[in-house]
Short mmCIF file of C-alpha atoms and ligand atoms in Angstrom, two decimals:
data_model
loop_
_atom_site.label_atom_id
_atom_site.label_comp_id
_atom_site.label_asym_id
_atom_site.label_seq_id
_atom_site.Cartn_x
_atom_site.Cartn_y
_atom_site.Cartn_z
CA MET I 28 3.68 2.18 24.82
CA LYS I 29 2.73 -1.09 26.47
CA LYS I 30 4.31 -4.13 24.84
CA ILE I 31 2.06 -6.44 22.88
CA GLU I 32 3.36 -9.94 22.33
CA VAL I 33 2.12 -12.26 19.61
CA GLU I 34 3.52 -15.76 19.90
CA ASN I 35 5.49 -16.91 16.83
CA ASN I 36 4.04 -20.40 16.98
CA ILE I 37 0.58 -20.08 15.44
CA LYS I 38 -0.61 -23.26 17.16
CA ILE I 39 -0.46 -21.60 20.55
CA ALA I 40 -0.66 -17.92 19.53
CA GLU I 41 -3.46 -15.56 20.47
CA THR I 42 -4.60 -12.76 18.18
CA LEU I 43 -3.83 -9.14 18.97
CA PRO I 44 -5.83 -8.23 22.07
CA SER I 45 -9.01 -6.19 21.67
CA SER I 46 -7.23 -3.37 23.52
CA PHE I 47 -5.03 -2.93 20.43
CA TYR I 48 -8.06 -1.97 18.35
CA LYS I 49 -9.61 0.15 21.10
CA SER I 50 -6.65 2.26 22.16
CA GLU I 51 -6.40 5.81 20.78
CA VAL I 52 -2.83 5.92 22.11
CA ILE I 53 -1.78 2.87 20.10
CA PHE I 54 -3.67 4.14 17.03
CA ASP I 55 -1.71 7.42 17.19
CA GLU I 56 1.63 5.76 17.81
CA LEU I 57 1.22 3.49 14.79
CA LYS I 58 1.58 6.56 12.60
CA GLU I 59 5.24 6.91 13.63
CA LYS I 60 6.03 3.28 14.32
CA VAL I 61 4.39 1.72 11.29
CA PHE I 62 3.22 4.15 8.61
CA TYR I 63 6.12 6.64 8.49
CA LYS I 64 8.35 3.57 8.08
CA SER I 65 6.27 2.06 5.30
CA TRP I 66 6.44 2.17 1.52
CA GLN I 67 3.55 3.88 -0.22
CA LEU I 68 2.35 4.05 -3.79
CA ILE I 69 2.94 7.41 -5.46
CA ASP I 70 1.16 6.52 -8.69
CA HIS I 71 1.55 4.92 -12.09
CA GLU I 72 4.45 6.59 -13.90
CA SER I 73 1.96 8.01 -16.44
CA VAL I 74 1.05 10.52 -13.74
CA LEU I 75 3.78 12.61 -15.40
CA PRO I 76 2.96 12.57 -19.12
CA VAL I 77 5.09 14.34 -21.72
CA ASN I 78 5.31 18.09 -21.10
CA THR I 79 5.04 17.72 -17.34
CA ASN I 80 7.85 16.87 -14.90
CA ALA I 81 6.60 17.83 -11.44
CA TYR I 82 3.70 16.28 -9.54
CA PRO I 83 2.89 17.30 -5.95
CA PHE I 84 1.28 14.72 -3.66
CA ASP I 85 0.89 13.72 0.00
CA PHE I 86 2.62 10.63 1.42
CA ILE I 87 -0.72 9.07 2.47
CA LYS I 88 -3.49 11.42 1.42
CA ASP I 89 -6.06 11.99 4.17
CA TYR I 90 -3.77 10.38 6.78
CA ILE I 91 -0.12 11.48 6.62
CA SER I 92 -0.19 14.70 4.66
CA GLU I 93 3.58 14.95 4.35
CA PRO I 94 4.02 17.21 1.27
CA LEU I 95 6.15 15.58 -1.43
CA VAL I 96 6.85 16.24 -5.07
CA LEU I 97 7.65 13.73 -7.79
CA ILE I 98 10.15 15.04 -10.33
CA LYS I 99 11.11 13.55 -13.69
CA ASP I 100 14.53 14.77 -14.69
CA ASP I 101 15.97 15.25 -18.18
CA ASN I 102 17.08 11.60 -18.28
CA ASN I 103 13.51 10.51 -17.46
CA ASP I 104 14.62 9.37 -14.01
CA PHE I 105 12.18 9.88 -11.17
CA LYS I 106 13.05 11.61 -7.93
CA CYS I 107 10.96 12.30 -4.89
CA LEU I 108 11.71 15.45 -2.89
CA THR I 109 10.12 17.21 0.01
CA ASN I 110 7.74 19.84 -1.32
CA VAL I 111 8.48 22.13 1.63
CA CYS I 112 10.74 25.14 1.05
CA THR I 113 13.81 25.14 3.29
CA HIS I 114 13.42 28.88 3.92
CA ARG I 115 10.16 29.27 5.84
CA ALA I 116 8.33 26.10 4.88
CA ASN I 117 6.05 27.24 2.07
CA ILE I 118 4.75 24.58 -0.31
CA ILE I 119 6.79 24.89 -3.50
CA ILE I 120 4.81 23.09 -6.21
CA ASN I 121 1.04 23.36 -6.08
CA ASP I 122 -0.03 21.73 -9.33
CA ARG I 123 1.30 19.25 -11.84
CA CYS I 124 3.49 21.27 -14.21
CA LYS I 125 6.61 21.54 -16.35
CA ILE I 126 9.51 23.33 -14.67
CA ASN I 127 13.21 24.00 -15.25
CA ASP I 128 13.90 24.49 -11.58
CA LEU I 129 11.83 24.46 -8.39
CA ARG I 130 11.02 28.01 -7.43
CA CYS I 131 9.28 28.93 -4.23
CA MET I 132 6.86 31.75 -4.95
CA TYR I 133 6.97 33.12 -1.38
CA HIS I 134 10.44 34.75 -1.43
CA GLY I 135 11.94 33.36 -4.61
CA ARG I 136 14.28 30.60 -3.37
CA LYS I 137 15.26 28.26 -6.22
CA PHE I 138 16.37 24.65 -6.28
CA TYR I 139 17.74 22.46 -9.09
CA LEU I 140 15.60 19.51 -10.20
CA ASP I 141 17.70 17.22 -7.98
CA GLY I 142 16.74 19.32 -4.95
CA LYS I 143 20.08 21.11 -4.54
CA PHE I 144 19.89 24.76 -3.47
CA LYS I 145 20.32 27.08 -6.47
CA SER I 146 19.75 30.68 -5.45
CA MET I 147 18.01 33.02 -3.04
CA PRO I 148 17.53 36.77 -3.20
CA GLU I 149 18.67 39.01 -0.30
CA PHE I 150 20.88 36.37 1.33
CA GLU I 151 24.25 37.83 0.31
CA ASP I 152 25.05 38.76 3.90
CA ALA I 153 23.89 35.50 5.43
CA GLU I 154 26.82 33.63 6.93
CA ASN I 155 27.42 29.93 6.65
CA PHE I 156 24.86 29.77 3.85
CA PRO I 157 23.75 27.72 2.05
CA ARG I 158 24.22 24.63 4.20
CA GLU I 159 23.44 21.07 3.20
CA CYS I 160 20.11 21.29 4.97
CA ASP I 161 19.09 24.14 2.67
CA ASP I 162 18.77 21.55 -0.11
CA LEU I 163 15.45 19.75 -0.52
CA LYS I 164 15.54 16.38 1.16
CA GLU I 165 15.28 13.46 -1.23
CA PHE I 166 13.39 10.25 -0.51
CA LYS I 167 13.89 6.78 -1.96
CA ILE I 168 11.79 5.70 -4.92
CA LYS I 169 11.38 2.06 -6.00
CA LYS I 170 9.49 0.76 -9.00
CA LEU I 171 7.23 -2.23 -9.44
CA GLY I 172 6.87 -2.23 -13.23
CA PRO I 173 5.32 1.17 -14.00
CA PHE I 174 4.25 1.79 -10.38
CA LEU I 175 6.30 4.22 -8.30
CA PHE I 176 6.63 3.76 -4.54
CA VAL I 177 8.26 6.03 -1.99
CA GLY I 178 9.67 5.40 1.48
CA LEU I 179 10.30 8.25 3.93
CA GLU I 180 12.05 6.30 6.69
CA PRO I 181 11.46 2.76 5.42
CA SER I 182 12.02 -0.10 7.84
CA PHE I 183 12.85 -2.57 5.07
CA ASP I 184 14.11 -2.65 1.51
CA ILE I 185 11.24 -3.19 -0.88
CA GLU I 186 13.40 -3.80 -3.94
CA SER I 187 13.82 -7.50 -3.21
CA VAL I 188 10.07 -7.80 -2.56
CA PHE I 189 9.28 -6.25 -5.95
CA LYS I 190 11.83 -8.52 -7.61
CA GLU I 191 10.12 -11.59 -6.20
CA ILE I 192 6.66 -10.36 -7.18
CA ILE I 193 7.74 -9.57 -10.73
CA GLU I 194 9.30 -13.00 -11.05
CA ARG I 195 6.09 -14.69 -9.86
CA VAL I 196 3.77 -12.72 -12.16
CA SER I 197 6.26 -12.60 -15.03
CA PHE I 198 3.53 -13.58 -17.51
CA ILE I 199 1.49 -10.43 -16.73
CA PRO I 200 2.42 -7.49 -18.99
CA LEU I 201 2.73 -4.87 -16.24
CA ASP I 202 3.72 -2.19 -18.75
CA LYS I 203 0.40 -2.68 -20.58
CA LEU I 204 -1.73 -1.96 -17.53
CA THR I 205 -3.81 1.16 -18.03
CA HIS I 206 -5.62 3.01 -15.32
CA ARG I 207 -9.42 2.85 -15.41
CA GLY I 208 -10.81 5.76 -13.44
CA ASP I 209 -14.36 4.56 -14.14
CA LEU I 210 -13.57 1.27 -12.36
CA SER I 211 -11.67 2.87 -9.47
CA LYS I 212 -13.38 3.88 -6.28
CA ASP I 213 -12.94 4.82 -2.61
CA TYR I 214 -14.81 2.92 0.10
CA LEU I 215 -15.43 4.27 3.57
CA VAL I 216 -15.45 1.46 6.11
CA ASN I 217 -16.61 1.89 9.70
CA SER I 218 -13.80 -0.06 11.32
CA HIS I 219 -10.22 0.12 12.54
CA TRP I 220 -7.86 -0.15 9.57
CA ALA I 221 -6.20 -3.27 10.98
CA LEU I 222 -9.55 -5.11 11.13
CA TYR I 223 -9.95 -4.46 7.42
CA CYS I 224 -6.48 -5.96 6.82
CA ASP I 225 -7.19 -8.92 9.13
CA ASN I 226 -10.16 -9.85 6.98
CA TYR I 227 -8.21 -9.50 3.74
CA LEU I 228 -5.47 -11.77 5.03
CA GLU I 229 -7.52 -14.95 5.18
CA GLY I 230 -9.62 -16.82 2.64
CA PHE I 231 -11.14 -18.78 5.52
CA HIS I 232 -14.29 -16.63 5.40
CA ILE I 233 -14.90 -16.98 1.67
CA PRO I 234 -17.37 -19.92 1.82
CA PHE I 235 -19.27 -18.20 4.64
CA VAL I 236 -19.31 -14.62 3.42
CA HIS I 237 -18.88 -14.59 -0.36
CA ASN I 238 -21.38 -16.88 -2.12
CA ASP I 239 -20.55 -15.88 -5.67
CA LEU I 240 -16.79 -15.79 -5.18
CA ASN I 241 -17.00 -19.18 -3.53
CA ASN I 242 -18.61 -20.58 -6.68
CA VAL I 243 -15.49 -19.56 -8.61
CA LEU I 244 -12.71 -20.39 -6.17
CA ASP I 245 -11.66 -23.84 -5.03
CA TYR I 246 -11.56 -23.22 -1.31
CA GLY I 247 -9.75 -26.48 -0.54
CA ASP I 248 -6.83 -25.41 -2.68
CA TYR I 249 -6.39 -21.84 -1.37
CA ASP I 250 -2.72 -21.22 -0.42
CA THR I 251 -1.02 -18.66 1.82
CA GLU I 252 2.71 -18.06 1.43
CA ILE I 253 4.47 -16.01 4.11
CA TYR I 254 7.53 -13.90 3.32
CA GLU I 255 9.37 -11.38 5.42
CA ASN I 256 7.41 -8.17 4.96
CA TYR I 257 4.69 -9.37 2.64
CA ASN I 258 2.59 -12.40 2.00
CA LEU I 259 0.80 -13.98 -0.92
CA GLN I 260 -2.52 -15.74 -1.09
CA VAL I 261 -3.10 -17.78 -4.22
CA GLY I 262 -6.69 -18.42 -5.22
CA TYR I 263 -7.32 -21.47 -7.39
CA ALA I 264 -10.28 -21.67 -9.75
CA LYS I 265 -12.90 -24.34 -10.01
CA ASP I 266 -12.95 -26.06 -13.42
CA GLY I 267 -14.19 -23.90 -16.25
CA GLU I 268 -13.50 -20.57 -14.54
CA GLU I 269 -11.14 -17.89 -15.83
CA ILE I 270 -7.49 -18.62 -15.02
CA PHE I 271 -4.04 -17.28 -15.86
CA ASP I 272 -2.24 -18.72 -18.84
CA ILE I 273 0.97 -19.72 -17.07
CA PRO I 274 3.99 -20.68 -19.16
CA GLU I 275 5.96 -23.91 -18.78
CA ASN I 276 8.93 -23.73 -16.40
CA HIS I 277 6.97 -21.42 -14.07
CA ILE I 278 6.34 -22.87 -10.61
CA ASP I 279 2.59 -22.44 -11.02
CA HIS I 280 2.44 -24.00 -14.47
CA GLY I 281 -0.42 -26.50 -14.73
CA LYS I 282 -2.27 -24.99 -11.77
CA ASN I 283 -5.65 -23.28 -12.12
CA VAL I 284 -4.59 -19.96 -10.63
CA ALA I 285 -7.51 -17.50 -10.55
CA ALA I 286 -5.85 -14.71 -8.56
CA TYR I 287 -2.64 -13.70 -6.78
CA TYR I 288 -3.39 -11.63 -3.70
CA TYR I 289 -0.26 -9.83 -2.48
CA TRP I 290 -0.23 -7.89 0.74
CA LEU I 291 2.64 -5.51 1.55
CA TYR I 292 3.05 -4.57 5.19
CA PRO I 293 1.17 -2.67 6.46
CA ASN I 294 -1.57 -1.43 4.13
CA ILE I 295 -1.10 -2.20 0.43
CA MET I 296 -2.85 -4.97 -1.47
CA LEU I 297 -1.97 -5.94 -5.02
CA ASN I 298 -4.59 -8.24 -6.51
CA PHE I 299 -3.61 -9.72 -9.87
CA TYR I 300 -6.39 -11.18 -12.01
CA PRO I 301 -6.35 -12.48 -15.60
CA TRP I 302 -7.72 -9.07 -16.69
CA GLY I 303 -5.20 -6.92 -14.78
CA LEU I 304 -4.52 -5.50 -11.35
CA SER I 305 -6.63 -4.09 -8.55
CA ILE I 306 -4.58 -2.12 -6.02
CA ASN I 307 -6.16 -1.49 -2.61
CA ILE I 308 -4.69 1.08 -0.27
CA VAL I 309 -5.97 1.02 3.30
CA LYS I 310 -5.88 4.46 4.93
CA PRO I 311 -6.65 4.94 8.60
CA ILE I 312 -8.93 7.91 9.31
CA ASN I 313 -9.67 7.37 12.95
CA ILE I 314 -9.86 4.44 15.31
CA SER I 315 -13.14 3.24 13.82
CA LYS I 316 -13.06 4.70 10.31
CA THR I 317 -10.96 3.71 7.34
CA LYS I 318 -10.79 4.72 3.73
CA VAL I 319 -9.95 1.99 1.24
CA GLN I 320 -8.91 3.14 -2.16
CA PHE I 321 -9.50 0.69 -5.05
CA LEU I 322 -7.38 1.52 -8.10
CA THR I 323 -8.08 -0.52 -11.22
CA TYR I 324 -5.56 -1.20 -14.00
CA VAL I 325 -6.60 -3.32 -16.98
CA PHE I 326 -4.68 -5.01 -19.78
CA ASP I 327 -7.29 -7.49 -21.06
CA GLU I 328 -10.69 -5.88 -21.24
CA SER I 329 -12.35 -9.07 -22.52
CA LYS I 330 -11.74 -10.82 -19.19
CA LEU I 331 -13.22 -8.12 -16.96
CA GLU I 332 -16.16 -9.44 -14.97
CA THR I 333 -14.97 -13.01 -15.21
CA GLY I 334 -13.60 -15.36 -12.56
CA ALA I 335 -12.32 -14.31 -9.16
CA GLY I 336 -11.83 -10.74 -10.40
CA SER I 337 -15.52 -10.15 -11.10
CA SER I 338 -18.15 -8.41 -8.96
CA LEU I 339 -15.42 -6.84 -6.81
CA ASP I 340 -17.90 -4.23 -5.57
CA LYS I 341 -20.21 -6.95 -4.23
CA VAL I 342 -17.30 -8.79 -2.60
CA GLU I 343 -16.18 -5.53 -1.00
CA ARG I 344 -19.66 -4.85 0.42
CA GLU I 345 -19.77 -8.39 1.84
CA ASP I 346 -16.36 -7.84 3.45
CA GLU I 347 -17.45 -4.50 4.89
CA PHE I 348 -20.49 -6.11 6.47
CA VAL I 349 -18.40 -8.58 8.47
CA VAL I 350 -15.58 -6.15 9.22
CA GLU I 351 -18.05 -3.63 10.61
CA GLY I 352 -19.59 -6.45 12.65
CA VAL I 353 -16.17 -7.19 14.11
CA GLN I 354 -15.63 -3.50 14.86
CA LYS I 355 -18.75 -3.59 17.01
CA GLY I 356 -17.79 -6.88 18.66
CA ILE I 357 -14.21 -5.87 19.44
CA ASN I 358 -15.60 -3.19 21.78
CA SER I 359 -17.34 -5.79 23.91
CA LYS I 360 -16.17 -5.82 27.49
CA PHE I 361 -16.13 -9.60 27.36
CA TYR I 362 -13.99 -10.21 24.26
CA LYS I 363 -10.25 -10.13 24.97
CA ALA I 364 -8.50 -12.04 22.16
CA GLY I 365 -9.03 -15.03 19.89
CA ARG I 366 -6.99 -17.90 18.48
CA PHE I 367 -5.82 -18.63 14.94
CA SER I 368 -6.69 -21.52 12.66
CA PRO I 369 -3.19 -22.91 12.00
CA SER I 370 -4.20 -23.98 8.50
CA LYS I 371 -6.29 -21.01 7.39
CA GLU I 372 -5.16 -17.90 9.26
CA ARG I 373 -1.42 -17.77 8.69
CA GLY I 374 -1.72 -14.43 6.90
CA VAL I 375 -3.51 -12.79 9.82
CA HIS I 376 -1.00 -14.28 12.26
CA HIS I 377 1.83 -12.89 10.11
CA PHE I 378 0.28 -9.41 10.21
CA HIS I 379 -0.18 -9.55 13.97
CA THR I 380 3.43 -10.63 14.58
CA LEU I 381 4.70 -7.79 12.34
CA LEU I 382 2.50 -5.25 14.15
CA SER I 383 3.57 -6.46 17.58
CA ARG I 384 7.22 -6.25 16.50
CA SER I 385 6.74 -2.67 15.28
CA ILE I 386 4.98 -1.66 18.47
CA ASN I 387 7.65 -3.21 20.70
CA THR I 388 10.61 -1.56 18.98
S1 FES C 410 9.39 30.14 2.15
FE1 FES C 410 10.22 29.66 0.27
S2 FES C 410 11.37 31.38 -0.28
FE2 FES C 410 10.58 31.87 1.63
FE1 FE2 C 411 -13.50 -11.28 1.79
#
């Protein structure tokens, strides 16, 4: 793949070139170079309620359909295994269920709950069997409160990231968050997935694009903090709007924080509001189509539809309008690349440097 350089110094840097968003070759290669190496949300741990201990899922549904299975063992520890039988590749678990061992229904191969090979009919004469590779491969799981994440071939350790997030939002009772299916939704956006992320990563457009949100947020006070594989945008409220109740001795104590917008490279957004958490997962479909999954978890119902966390559907539609406009514009023969606002587009610049690094490795 052709190298794409993004200058580290934002004051002289150019954005990713339009060719990045137009190239089918680059789009395809990002699957290996970026997404297989990423961490993805499996689900809230309540996905395995009492009387169930196996939950089949895809790594990134509708994009990377790598078959995986989440297992809860007898000590209530979670494991993630490949859901592909090591005999002739049948899918082992088809539905959420309670099992004592994993049994492939095709020819009866069995595995223990930790993925180790257990038994197989008609293999008495097989030599050098079973080998280590006849066990089910296990993948790393990391937890952010009750949320389970998996990495297949992760390029970074997410544990320290989660530790820092949990420290920052320590006053939010993560274990009290409950999933609200009625407030969760998928959006289909007619744009490259990275254009959707670009837009998310700056609050620069808020006064221009989001009238109502702009009435709640204090644009002048909007902060972007850059960390290694994630960044944080902090939205501050205008007086009288809903804010977090932040305890003394916390670094944000005394500030009118309306929302913490975390972005995890490359495609996960964790938006904390005084009512709870909105998780957005950006899933590429093709070069100009993206599915964005909005998952809503609430702990304080009374604050829903207040402050920066209100009218999220309207805000999303407003974002889609501009992102789809950019998708059209990026295909212009006469647009090559842009420049960054050094004060307002540090998040987008961060994303572009991470993408260029992944592409060039
Ligand atoms: S494919 Fe699983 S036992 Fe044959
Ligand atoms: Fe927006």
